[in-house]
Structure formats: structure tokens, C-alpha cells
Coordinates of C-alpha atoms (C1' of nucleotides) in Angstrom, one line a residue:
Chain A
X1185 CA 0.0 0.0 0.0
X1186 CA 2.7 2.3 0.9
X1187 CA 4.6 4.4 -1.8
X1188 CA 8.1 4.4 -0.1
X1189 CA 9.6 0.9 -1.7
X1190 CA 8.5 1.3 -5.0
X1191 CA 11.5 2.5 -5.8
X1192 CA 13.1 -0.2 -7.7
X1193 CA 10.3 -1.1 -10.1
X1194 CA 10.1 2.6 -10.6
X1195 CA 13.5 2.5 -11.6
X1196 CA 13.0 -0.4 -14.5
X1197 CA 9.4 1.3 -15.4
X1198 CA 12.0 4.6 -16.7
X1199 CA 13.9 2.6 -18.5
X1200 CA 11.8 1.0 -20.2
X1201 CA 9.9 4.7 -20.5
X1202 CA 13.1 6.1 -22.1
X1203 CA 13.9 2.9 -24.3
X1204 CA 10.7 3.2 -25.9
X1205 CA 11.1 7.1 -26.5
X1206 CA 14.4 6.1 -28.1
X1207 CA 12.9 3.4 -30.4
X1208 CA 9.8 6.5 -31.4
X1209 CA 12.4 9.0 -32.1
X1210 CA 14.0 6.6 -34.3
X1211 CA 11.4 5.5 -36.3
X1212 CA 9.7 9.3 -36.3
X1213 CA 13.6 10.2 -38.0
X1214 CA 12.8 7.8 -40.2
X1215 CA 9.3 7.5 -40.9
X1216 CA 8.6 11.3 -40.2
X1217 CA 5.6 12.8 -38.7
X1218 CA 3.3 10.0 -39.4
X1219 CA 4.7 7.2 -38.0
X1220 CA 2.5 4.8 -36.4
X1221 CA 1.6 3.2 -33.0
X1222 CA 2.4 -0.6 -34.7
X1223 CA 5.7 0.8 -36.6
X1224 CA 7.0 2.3 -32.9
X1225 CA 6.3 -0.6 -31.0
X1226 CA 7.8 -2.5 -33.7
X1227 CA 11.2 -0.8 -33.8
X1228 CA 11.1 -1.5 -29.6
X1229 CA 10.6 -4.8 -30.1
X1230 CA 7.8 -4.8 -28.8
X1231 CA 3.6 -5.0 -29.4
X1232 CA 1.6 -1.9 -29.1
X1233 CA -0.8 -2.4 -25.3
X1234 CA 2.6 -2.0 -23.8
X1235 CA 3.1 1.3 -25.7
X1236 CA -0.7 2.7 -24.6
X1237 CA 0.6 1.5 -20.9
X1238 CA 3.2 3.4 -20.6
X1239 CA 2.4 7.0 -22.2
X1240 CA -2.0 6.3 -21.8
X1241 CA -2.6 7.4 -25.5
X1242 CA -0.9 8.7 -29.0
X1243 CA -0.9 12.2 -27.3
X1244 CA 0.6 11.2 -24.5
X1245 CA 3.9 9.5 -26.2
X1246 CA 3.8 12.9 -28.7
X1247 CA 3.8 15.0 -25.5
X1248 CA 6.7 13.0 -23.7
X1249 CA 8.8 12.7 -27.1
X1250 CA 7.9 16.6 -28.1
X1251 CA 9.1 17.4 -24.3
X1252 CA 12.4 15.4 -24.8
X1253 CA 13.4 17.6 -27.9
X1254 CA 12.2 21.1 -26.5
X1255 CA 13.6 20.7 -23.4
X1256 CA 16.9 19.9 -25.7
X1257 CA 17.0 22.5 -28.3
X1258 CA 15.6 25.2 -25.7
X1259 CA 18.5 24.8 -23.5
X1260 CA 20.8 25.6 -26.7
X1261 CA 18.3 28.3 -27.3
X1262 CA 19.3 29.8 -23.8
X1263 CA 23.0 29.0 -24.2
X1264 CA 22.7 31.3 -27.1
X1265 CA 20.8 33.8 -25.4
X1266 CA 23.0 33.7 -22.8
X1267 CA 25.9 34.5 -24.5
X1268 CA 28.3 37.2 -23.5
X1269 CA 28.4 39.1 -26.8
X1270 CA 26.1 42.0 -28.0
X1271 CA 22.3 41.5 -28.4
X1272 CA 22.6 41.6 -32.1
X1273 CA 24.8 38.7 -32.1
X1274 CA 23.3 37.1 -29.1
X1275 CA 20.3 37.5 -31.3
X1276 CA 21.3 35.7 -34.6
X1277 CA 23.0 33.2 -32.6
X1278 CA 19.6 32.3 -31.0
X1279 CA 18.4 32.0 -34.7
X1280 CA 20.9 30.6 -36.3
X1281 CA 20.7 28.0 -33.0
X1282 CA 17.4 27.0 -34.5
X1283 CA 18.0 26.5 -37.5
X1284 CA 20.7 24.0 -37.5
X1285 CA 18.2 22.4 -35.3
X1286 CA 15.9 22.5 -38.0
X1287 CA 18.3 21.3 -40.9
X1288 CA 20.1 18.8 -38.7
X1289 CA 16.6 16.5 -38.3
X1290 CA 13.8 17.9 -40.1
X1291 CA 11.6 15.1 -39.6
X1292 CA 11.5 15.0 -35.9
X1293 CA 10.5 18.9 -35.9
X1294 CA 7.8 18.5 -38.6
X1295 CA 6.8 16.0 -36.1
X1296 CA 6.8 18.4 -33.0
X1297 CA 5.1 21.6 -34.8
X1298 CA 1.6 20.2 -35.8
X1299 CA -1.4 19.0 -32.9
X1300 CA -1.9 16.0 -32.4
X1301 CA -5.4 16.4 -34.1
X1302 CA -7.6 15.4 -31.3
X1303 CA -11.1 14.7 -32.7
X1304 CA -12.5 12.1 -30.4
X1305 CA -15.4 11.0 -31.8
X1306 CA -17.8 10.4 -29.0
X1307 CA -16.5 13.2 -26.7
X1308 CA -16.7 16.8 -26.4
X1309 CA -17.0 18.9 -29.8
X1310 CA -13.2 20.5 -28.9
X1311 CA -13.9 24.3 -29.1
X1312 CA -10.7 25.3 -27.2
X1313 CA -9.5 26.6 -30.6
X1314 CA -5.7 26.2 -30.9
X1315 CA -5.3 24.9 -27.6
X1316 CA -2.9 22.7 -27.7
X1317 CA -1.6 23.5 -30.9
X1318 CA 2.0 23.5 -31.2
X1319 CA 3.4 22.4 -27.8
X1320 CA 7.0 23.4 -28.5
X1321 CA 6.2 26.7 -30.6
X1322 CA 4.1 27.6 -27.5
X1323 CA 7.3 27.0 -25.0
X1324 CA 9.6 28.4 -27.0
X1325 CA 7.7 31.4 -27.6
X1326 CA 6.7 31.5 -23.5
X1327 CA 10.3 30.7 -23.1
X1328 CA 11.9 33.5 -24.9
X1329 CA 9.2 36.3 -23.7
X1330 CA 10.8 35.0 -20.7
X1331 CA 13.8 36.2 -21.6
X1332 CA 13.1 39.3 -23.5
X1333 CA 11.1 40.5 -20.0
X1334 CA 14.2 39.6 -17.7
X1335 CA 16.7 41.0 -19.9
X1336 CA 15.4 44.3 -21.5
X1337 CA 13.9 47.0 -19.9
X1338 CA 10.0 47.8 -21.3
X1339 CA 8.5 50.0 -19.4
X1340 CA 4.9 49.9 -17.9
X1341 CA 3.9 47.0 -20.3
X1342 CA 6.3 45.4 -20.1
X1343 CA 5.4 41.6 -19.3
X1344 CA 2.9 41.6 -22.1
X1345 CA 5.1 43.2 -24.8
X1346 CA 7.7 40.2 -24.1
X1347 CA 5.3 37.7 -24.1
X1348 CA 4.0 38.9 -27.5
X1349 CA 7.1 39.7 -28.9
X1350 CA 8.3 36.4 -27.8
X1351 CA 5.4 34.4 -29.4
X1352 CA 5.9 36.3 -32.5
X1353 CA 9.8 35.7 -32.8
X1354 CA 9.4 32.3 -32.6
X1355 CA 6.5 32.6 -35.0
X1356 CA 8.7 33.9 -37.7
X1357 CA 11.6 32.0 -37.0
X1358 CA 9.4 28.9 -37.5
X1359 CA 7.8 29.8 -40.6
X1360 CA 10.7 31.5 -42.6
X1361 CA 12.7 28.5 -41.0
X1362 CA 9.8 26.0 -42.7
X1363 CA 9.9 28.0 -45.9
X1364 CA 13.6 28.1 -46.1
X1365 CA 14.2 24.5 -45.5
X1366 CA 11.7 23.5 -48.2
X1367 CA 13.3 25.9 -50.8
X1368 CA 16.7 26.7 -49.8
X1369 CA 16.6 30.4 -51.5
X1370 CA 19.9 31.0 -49.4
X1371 CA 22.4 30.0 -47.4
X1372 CA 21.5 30.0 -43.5
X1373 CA 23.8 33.1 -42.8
X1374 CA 21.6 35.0 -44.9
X1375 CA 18.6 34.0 -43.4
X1376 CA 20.2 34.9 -39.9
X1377 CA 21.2 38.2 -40.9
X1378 CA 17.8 39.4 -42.9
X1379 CA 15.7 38.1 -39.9
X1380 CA 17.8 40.2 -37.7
X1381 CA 17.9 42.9 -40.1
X1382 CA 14.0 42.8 -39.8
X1383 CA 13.6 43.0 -36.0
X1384 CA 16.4 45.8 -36.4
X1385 CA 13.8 47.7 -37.8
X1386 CA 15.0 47.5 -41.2
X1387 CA 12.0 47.0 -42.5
X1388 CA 10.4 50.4 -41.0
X1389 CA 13.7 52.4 -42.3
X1390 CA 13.5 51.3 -45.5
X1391 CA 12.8 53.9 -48.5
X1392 CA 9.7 53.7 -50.8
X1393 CA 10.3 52.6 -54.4
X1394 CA 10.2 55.4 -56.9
X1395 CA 7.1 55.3 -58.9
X1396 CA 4.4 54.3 -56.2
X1397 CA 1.7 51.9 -57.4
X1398 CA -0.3 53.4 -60.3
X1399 CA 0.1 57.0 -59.0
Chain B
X1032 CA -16.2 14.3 -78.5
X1033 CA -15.3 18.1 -79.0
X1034 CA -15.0 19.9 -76.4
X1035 CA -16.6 22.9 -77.2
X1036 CA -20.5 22.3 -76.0
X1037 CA -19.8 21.2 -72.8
X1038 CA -20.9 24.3 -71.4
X1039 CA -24.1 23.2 -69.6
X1040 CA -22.6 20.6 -67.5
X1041 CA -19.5 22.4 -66.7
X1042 CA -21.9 24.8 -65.5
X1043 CA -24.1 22.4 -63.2
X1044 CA -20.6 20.8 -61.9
X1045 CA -19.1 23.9 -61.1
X1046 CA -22.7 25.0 -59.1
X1047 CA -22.6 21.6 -57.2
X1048 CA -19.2 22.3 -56.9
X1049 CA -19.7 25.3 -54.7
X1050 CA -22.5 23.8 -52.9
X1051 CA -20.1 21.1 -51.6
X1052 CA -17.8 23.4 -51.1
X1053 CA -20.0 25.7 -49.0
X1054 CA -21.3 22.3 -46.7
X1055 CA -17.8 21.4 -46.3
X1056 CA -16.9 24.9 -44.9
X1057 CA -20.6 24.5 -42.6
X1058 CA -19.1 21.3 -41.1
X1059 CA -15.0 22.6 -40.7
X1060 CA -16.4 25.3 -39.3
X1061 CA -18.9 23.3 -36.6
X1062 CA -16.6 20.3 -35.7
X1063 CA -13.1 22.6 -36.5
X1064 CA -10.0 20.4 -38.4
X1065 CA -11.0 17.4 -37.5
X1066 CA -14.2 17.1 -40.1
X1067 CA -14.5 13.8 -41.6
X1068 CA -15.3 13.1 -45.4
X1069 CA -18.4 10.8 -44.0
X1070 CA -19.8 14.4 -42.2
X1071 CA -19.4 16.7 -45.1
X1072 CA -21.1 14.5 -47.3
X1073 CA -23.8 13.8 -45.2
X1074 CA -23.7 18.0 -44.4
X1075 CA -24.4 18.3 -48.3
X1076 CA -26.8 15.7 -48.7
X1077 CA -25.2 13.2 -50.7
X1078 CA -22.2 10.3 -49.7
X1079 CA -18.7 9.9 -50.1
X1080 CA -18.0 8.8 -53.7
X1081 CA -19.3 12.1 -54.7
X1082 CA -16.8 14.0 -52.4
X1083 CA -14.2 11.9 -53.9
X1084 CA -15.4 12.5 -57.9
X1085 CA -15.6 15.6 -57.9
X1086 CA -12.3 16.4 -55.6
X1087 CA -9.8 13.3 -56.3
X1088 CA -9.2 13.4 -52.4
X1089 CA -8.9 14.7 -49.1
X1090 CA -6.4 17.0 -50.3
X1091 CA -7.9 18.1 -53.3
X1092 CA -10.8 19.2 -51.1
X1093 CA -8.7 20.9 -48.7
X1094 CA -7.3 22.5 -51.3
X1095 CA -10.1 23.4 -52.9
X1096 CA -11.6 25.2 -49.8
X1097 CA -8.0 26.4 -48.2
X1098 CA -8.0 28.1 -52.0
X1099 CA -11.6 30.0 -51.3
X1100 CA -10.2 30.9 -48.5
X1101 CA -6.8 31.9 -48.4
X1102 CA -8.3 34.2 -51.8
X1103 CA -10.7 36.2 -49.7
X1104 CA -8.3 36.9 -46.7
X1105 CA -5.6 38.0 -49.3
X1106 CA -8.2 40.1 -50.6
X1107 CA -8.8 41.8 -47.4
X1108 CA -5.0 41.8 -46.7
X1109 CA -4.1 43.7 -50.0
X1110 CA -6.5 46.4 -49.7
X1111 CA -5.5 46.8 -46.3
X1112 CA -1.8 47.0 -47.7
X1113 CA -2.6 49.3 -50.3
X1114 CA -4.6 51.5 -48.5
X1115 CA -3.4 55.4 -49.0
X1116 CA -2.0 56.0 -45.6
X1117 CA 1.3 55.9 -43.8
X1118 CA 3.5 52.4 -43.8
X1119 CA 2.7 51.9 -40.3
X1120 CA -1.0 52.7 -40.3
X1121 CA -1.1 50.2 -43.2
X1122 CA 1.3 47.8 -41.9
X1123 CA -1.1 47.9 -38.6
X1124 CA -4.4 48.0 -40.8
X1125 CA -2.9 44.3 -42.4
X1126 CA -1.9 42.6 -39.1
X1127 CA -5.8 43.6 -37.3
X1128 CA -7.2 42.3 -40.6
X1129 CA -5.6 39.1 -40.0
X1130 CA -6.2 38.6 -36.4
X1131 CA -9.8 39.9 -36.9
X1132 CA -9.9 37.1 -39.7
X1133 CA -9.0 34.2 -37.4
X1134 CA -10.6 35.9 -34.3
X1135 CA -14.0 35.4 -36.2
X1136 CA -13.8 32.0 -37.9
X1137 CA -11.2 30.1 -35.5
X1138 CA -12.3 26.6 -36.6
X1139 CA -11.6 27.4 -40.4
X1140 CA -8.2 28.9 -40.0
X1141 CA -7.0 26.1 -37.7
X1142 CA -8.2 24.1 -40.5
X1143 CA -6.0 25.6 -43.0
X1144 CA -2.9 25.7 -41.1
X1145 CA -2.0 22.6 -40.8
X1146 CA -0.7 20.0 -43.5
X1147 CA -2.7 17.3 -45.2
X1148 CA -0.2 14.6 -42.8
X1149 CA -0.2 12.6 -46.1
X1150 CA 1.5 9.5 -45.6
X1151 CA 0.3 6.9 -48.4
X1152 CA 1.3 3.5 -47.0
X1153 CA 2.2 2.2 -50.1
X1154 CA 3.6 4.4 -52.1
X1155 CA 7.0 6.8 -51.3
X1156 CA 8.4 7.8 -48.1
X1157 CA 7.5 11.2 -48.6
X1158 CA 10.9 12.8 -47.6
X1159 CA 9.9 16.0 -48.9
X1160 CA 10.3 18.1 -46.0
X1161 CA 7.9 20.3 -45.5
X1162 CA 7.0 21.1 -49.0
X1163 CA 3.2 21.3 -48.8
X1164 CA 3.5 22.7 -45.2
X1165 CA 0.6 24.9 -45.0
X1166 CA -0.6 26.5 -48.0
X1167 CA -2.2 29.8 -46.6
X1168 CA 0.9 30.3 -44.2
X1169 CA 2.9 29.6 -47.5
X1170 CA 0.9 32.0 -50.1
X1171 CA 0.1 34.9 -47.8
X1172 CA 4.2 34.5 -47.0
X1173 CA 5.0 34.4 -50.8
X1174 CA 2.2 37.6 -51.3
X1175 CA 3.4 39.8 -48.4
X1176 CA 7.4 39.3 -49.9
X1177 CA 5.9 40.6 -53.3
X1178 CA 4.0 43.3 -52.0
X1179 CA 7.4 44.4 -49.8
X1180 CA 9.6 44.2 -53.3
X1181 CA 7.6 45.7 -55.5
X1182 CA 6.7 49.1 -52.9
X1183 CA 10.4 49.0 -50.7
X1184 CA 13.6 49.6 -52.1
X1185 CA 15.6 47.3 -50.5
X1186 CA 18.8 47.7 -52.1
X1187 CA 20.9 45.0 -54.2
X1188 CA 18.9 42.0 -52.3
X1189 CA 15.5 43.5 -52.6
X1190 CA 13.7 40.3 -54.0
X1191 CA 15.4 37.5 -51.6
X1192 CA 15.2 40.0 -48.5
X1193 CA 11.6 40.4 -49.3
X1194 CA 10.7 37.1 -49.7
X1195 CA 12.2 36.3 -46.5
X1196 CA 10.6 39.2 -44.3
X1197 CA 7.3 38.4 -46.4
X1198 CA 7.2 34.9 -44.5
X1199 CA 8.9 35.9 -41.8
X1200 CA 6.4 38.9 -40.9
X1201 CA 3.2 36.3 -41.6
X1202 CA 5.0 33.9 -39.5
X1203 CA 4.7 36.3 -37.4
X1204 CA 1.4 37.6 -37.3
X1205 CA 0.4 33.5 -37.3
X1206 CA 2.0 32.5 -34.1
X1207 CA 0.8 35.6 -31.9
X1208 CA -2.6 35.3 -33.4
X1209 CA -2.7 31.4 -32.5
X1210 CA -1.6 32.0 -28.9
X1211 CA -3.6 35.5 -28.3
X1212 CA -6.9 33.5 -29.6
X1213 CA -6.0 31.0 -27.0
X1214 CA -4.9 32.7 -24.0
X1215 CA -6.6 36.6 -24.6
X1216 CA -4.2 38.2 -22.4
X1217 CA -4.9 41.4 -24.4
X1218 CA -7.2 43.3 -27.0
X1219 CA -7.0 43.2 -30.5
X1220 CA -5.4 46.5 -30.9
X1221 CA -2.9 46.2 -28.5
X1222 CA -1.9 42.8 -30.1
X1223 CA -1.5 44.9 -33.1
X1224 CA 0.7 48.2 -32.2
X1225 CA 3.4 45.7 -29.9
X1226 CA 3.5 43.8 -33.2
X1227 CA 4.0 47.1 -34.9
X1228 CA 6.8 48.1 -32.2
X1229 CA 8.2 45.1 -32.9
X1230 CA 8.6 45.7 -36.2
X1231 CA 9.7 49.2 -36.0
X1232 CA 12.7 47.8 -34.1
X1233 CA 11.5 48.6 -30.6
X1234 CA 13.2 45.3 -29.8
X1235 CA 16.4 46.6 -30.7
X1236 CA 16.0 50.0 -29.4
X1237 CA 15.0 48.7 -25.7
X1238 CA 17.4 49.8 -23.4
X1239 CA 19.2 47.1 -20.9
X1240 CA 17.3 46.0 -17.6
X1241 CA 19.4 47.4 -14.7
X1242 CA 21.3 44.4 -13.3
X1243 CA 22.0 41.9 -16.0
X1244 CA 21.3 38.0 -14.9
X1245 CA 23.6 37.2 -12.1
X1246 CA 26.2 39.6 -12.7
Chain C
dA809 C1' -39.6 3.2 -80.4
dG810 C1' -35.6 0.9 -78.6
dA811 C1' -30.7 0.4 -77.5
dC812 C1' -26.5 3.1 -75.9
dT813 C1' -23.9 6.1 -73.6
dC814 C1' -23.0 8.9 -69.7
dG815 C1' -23.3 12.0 -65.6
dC816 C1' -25.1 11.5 -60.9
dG817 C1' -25.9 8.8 -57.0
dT818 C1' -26.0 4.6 -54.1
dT819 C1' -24.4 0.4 -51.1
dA820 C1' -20.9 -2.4 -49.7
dC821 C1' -16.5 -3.2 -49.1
dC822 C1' -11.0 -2.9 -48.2
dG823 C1' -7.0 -1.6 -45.6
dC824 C1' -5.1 0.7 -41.9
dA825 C1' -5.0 3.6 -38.0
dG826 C1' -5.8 4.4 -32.8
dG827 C1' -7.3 2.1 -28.9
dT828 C1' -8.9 -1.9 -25.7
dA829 C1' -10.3 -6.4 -23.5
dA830 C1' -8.9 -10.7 -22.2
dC831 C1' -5.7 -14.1 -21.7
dA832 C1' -0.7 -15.9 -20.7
dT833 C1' 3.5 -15.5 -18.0
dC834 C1' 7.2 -14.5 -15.0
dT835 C1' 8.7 -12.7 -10.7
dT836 C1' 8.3 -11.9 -5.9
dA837 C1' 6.2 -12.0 -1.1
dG838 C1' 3.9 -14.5 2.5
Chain D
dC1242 C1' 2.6 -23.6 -2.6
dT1243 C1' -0.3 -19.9 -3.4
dA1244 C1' -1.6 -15.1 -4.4
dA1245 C1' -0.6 -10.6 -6.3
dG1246 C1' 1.1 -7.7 -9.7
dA1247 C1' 3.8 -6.1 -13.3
dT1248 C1' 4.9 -7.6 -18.3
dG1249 C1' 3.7 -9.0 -22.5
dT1250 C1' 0.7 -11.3 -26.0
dT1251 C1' -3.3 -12.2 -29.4
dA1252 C1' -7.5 -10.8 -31.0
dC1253 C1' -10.7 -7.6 -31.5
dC1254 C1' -13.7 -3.0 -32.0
dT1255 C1' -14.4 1.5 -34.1
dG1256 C1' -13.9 5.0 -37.4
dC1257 C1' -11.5 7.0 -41.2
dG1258 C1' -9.8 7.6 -46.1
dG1259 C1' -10.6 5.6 -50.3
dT1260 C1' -12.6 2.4 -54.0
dA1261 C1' -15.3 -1.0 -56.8
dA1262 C1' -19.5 -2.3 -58.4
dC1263 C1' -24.0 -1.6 -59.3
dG1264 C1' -28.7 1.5 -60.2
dC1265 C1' -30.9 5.0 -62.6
dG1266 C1' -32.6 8.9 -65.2
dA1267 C1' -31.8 12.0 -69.4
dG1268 C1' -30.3 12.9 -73.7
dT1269 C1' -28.7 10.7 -78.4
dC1270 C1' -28.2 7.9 -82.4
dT1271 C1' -30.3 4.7 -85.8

DNA sequence: AGACTCGCGTTACCGCAGGTAACATCTTAG
DNA sequence: CTAAGATGTTACCTGCGGTAACGCGAGTCT
């Protein structure tokens, strides 16, 4: 009855937890984003009940592997934040951090960015609209508002201007990050720089073109 | 044989067309992303076989109805960009158009953002990384560069810079509007100026907070 | 008129995915 | 030796995307 002696079954139970998030990650590197209950159990070498034991449902395993990676690439993320250097450079560091992360296993992060799609069928309708939606966009964006409210100084608002600002880093460093690694239009460097350029306030400083539209 | 007289039933297809269309939207937009095939036929009367005649598959319809769409919003989103008024009124005029897009049909736009998750058992791998991400994310991205090369001047790198703020910037805009419609720590229009500030490089500009971390 | 095609629609089915119930087994405690 | 409890299995259910095979009404050709 008591909870004090459980220790040693504990013990085998996370092992066995972290062997089978091993095996997923494999096959999701090589399977991608779709991989399946059967195919993960199969690459443990083992059936799937055992899998639904351990992590209760698909979301469940998608939550413990998605937590495994973010907790990963956000502690680079930090390093870089971290860094003793300029906030430019600490800045295109951070990026550039992600995007290696990115191009090193794209698979695994098309994995993490999309829900898990939910949709019981004889449960509740689901109207908490984008939710859950990207678990590790959310904590990376939480993460690095985080940051931006520790580090810079805001004024009144300031807790809410990280937070969005953070969100909406991350936001574009995801999807110029997605675009880029589908098309390669440049080499990462590039990308670094005209992100930064752009929260530099390039974009605001720019010039119009001569000859406006039509007028 | 010829194709010349085939006027009448391209007509009648294309109107039952739109009608499937419009009880396809009626059901994304009552049971959100998950909406089976099985429920929008049912939704427009008829069964599945039809669904799959007149739109190959899933995809097609997706596409089909991401295309009605992500047309309108850009619709909206251009005449917000080429509104006669200052950059950052218009640039501010673009990102509330967007947000009060999603903010009013959250079910349709979670929807569209997310990939068809593909994965044909038999057939390839499907290695291609990302290509058919999220079309809307991927158009308005690809629209917004345009719209930044053709009224900036950008210098030497105009097109490739633009392209990358263009999905950058909707990135962006997508991320804080996904996390403000689920958490609602603010209103609209104070989503919209920190964006704005962000933009205009108030990121950058921020002075340090008195006591960096820990030393 | 009658046969022929052809668009529109149906029922019934396949394969596969997520998820579960029930049974077998091996270890450990009393 | 027996009882409990984790560990693992087979066999199954449901629902989904997708398809094959058939039914039927309207126009068309001879």
C-alpha cells in the first residue's frame, strides 16, 4: 500500500519509458511525422498495449517525445541567449541555433510543430480553438518572452510586450525557418542576418520605391 | 467528343461544386479540423463517392476550400496593404485584418494551417520536407514578400530579402494570433501596435534592464 | 420506339490507424 | 505452494480515407 519501496520497479518502469522514446524517435527520424503506434512498437521490439501502458494514448507518447526535444533544443536556445556578446549577435545566434536544429533532423521537428489532431469522436466537440496547438512553438515562444522581459527594460507593459514579442519571434523563425528548408533560397547566414535585419527595424527604415503603385 | 459544347454541365458541376464546397466549410467550421469526409457528405446531402469524384481526395478538397479561402483573406490583406496612408497605419491596418480574420472564424483557420499529414502507406516515403507545409501560411508568405519588393527599395537584395521578411512577418502575425486566440491576455489592438513596435525595431532600441542576470 | 452512352448517385467493401479487453507468463512475497 | 502484480501477448472493436460495383434517369443515335 505504501509508496516508499517502490523505488526499484520505478526504476525499471523509466527505463523501459526512455527505451521506448528512443525506439519512437528513431522510427519518427525515419518514418517522419506519421509514423504509427504498430511501426514504434515494432522498432522496440515490442507489441503496441505495452506502448498505450506506458504514455495512456498517441498524445501522450507525442507529448513526452515533443518534451524530450524542446527541453533539448531550448537549453541551446538559452545558451545562445546567454551568451556574452552584443544582443545583435546574441540575437542571430539564437536563430541561427534554430535553424541548424531544423536542418540537422527535419523530420523530428515537422513531427513536433503540428497537434496531435484530437477529434474524439464520441467526446466533447473541442472548441478550445488552438489549444494545444504547437506544444514546442508555445514554450519556445513563452520561453523566450521570458527572456526578453528579464533582460530588456519595457517599461509599464512590459510583461505583455515580451510575451507577445516572444510568441511572435518564434513565430517567424518557424515559418521563414519552414519555408527556407523547403526551398533553400539562401544559405542559413543570410537568413540569420535578414531576420535580424528585420527585427532591427530594417524594414520600417526602408525607402519607398520610386514610382508608387499606379500613381 | 469536342470539347466545345460542354458548357451546360461544366456549368451544373461547377454550381454543385460550390455547394459542396459551402457544406464542407458548414461542417470545418462546426466540428473545426478534424471534419470527416463521411460528415461533409452527409452535411451536403449526398455520400462519399461524390466527395471523392468531384475532388480526387482529401487533399484536393482541402485545397479546394483552403483556395476560397486563403483568396478572400488576401483580398482583405491587400486592400489593407494598399490602403493610401502611412506604412505603419497600413502595416497595422494588415496585421488587425488578419487577427480579426482568425478571431472570427477560429475553426476554419485552424483548419487551413496545418498539413494534409499525407503518408500513403504504399507508395513513397514522402521525404519531402515540409514542401506542402501549410498553404495559406505559405501563399500569404510568398504575397506579403511581393507586395514588400515591389513598394520598398531594399537595395541590391530586394527580391530575396523580401521574400524572406514576407514569411517571416506572416509567420509572425500567425504564431501571436494562434496563442492570443487561446490565451486573450490582451485586446486586438494592443496585439497589433506591440507587433507594430516590434517591427519598427522597438526590440532593438530597448534599453538594458538594470542588473543583468547574475552579474 | 428501342438500345446506348454517360453523368449522378447509391451500397458495400478494403486496408489501416488508434485504442482496448482478455488471456498468458514470469517474478516476488507470505 | 499460493496469491498478487507487473509484463507482455493475441485478437478484437471503431472509425476513417478511399474504391469497386452496381442503379438510374436524361439525352442521343439509328
Amino acid at each position: 500500500m505504501d509508496t516508499t519501496q517502490s523505488t526499484d520497479q520505478e526504476r525499471s518502469a523509466d527505463r523501459r519509458r526512455r527505451e521506448l522514446l528512443e525506439a519512437a524517435d528513431r522510427v519518427v527520424l525515419r518514418d517522419g511525422p506519421g509514423a504509427s503506434m504498430n511501426a514504434i512498437a515494432a522498432e522496440a521490439g515490442i507489441t503496441k498495449p505495452i506502448l498505450y501502458r506506458h504514455f495512456g494514448d498517441k498524445g501522450g507518447l507525442y507529448a513526452a517525445l515533443a518534451q524530450r526535444h524542446t527541453d533539448a533544443l531550448l537549453d541551446s536556445l538559452r545558451a545562445a541567449l546567454d551568451a556574452p556578446a552584443e544582443r545583435r549577435e546574441r540575437v542571430e545566434a539564437t536563430l541561427d541555433t534554430y535553424l541548424a536544429a531544423i536542418e540537422a533532423r527535419p523530420q523530428v521537428y515537422r513531427f513536433l510543430m503540428h497537434p496531435a489532431e484530437g477529434g474524439q469522436p464520441g467526446g466533447d466537440q473541442g472548441f478550445d480553438v488552438g489549444k494545444l496547438s504547437a506544444p514546442l512553438l508555445r514554450r519556445m515562444g513563452e520561453e523566450l518572452g521570458t527572456v526578453i522581459e528579464e533582460r530588456l527594460d519595457l517599461g509599464p507593459d512590459s510583461r505583455r510586450l515580451a510575451r507577445i514579442w516572444g510568441h511572435g519571434i518564434v513565430g517567424m523563425m518557424h515559418a521563414a525557418g519552414d519555408w527556407w528548408l523547403g526551398e533553400r533560397p539562401c544559405t542559413r547566414a543570410e537568413l540569420v542576418r535578414s531576420m535580424a535585419d528585420l527585427l532591427w527595424g530594417r524594414l520600417a527604415a526602408a525607402g519607398d520605391r520610386v514610382g508608387g503603385p499606379g500613381f
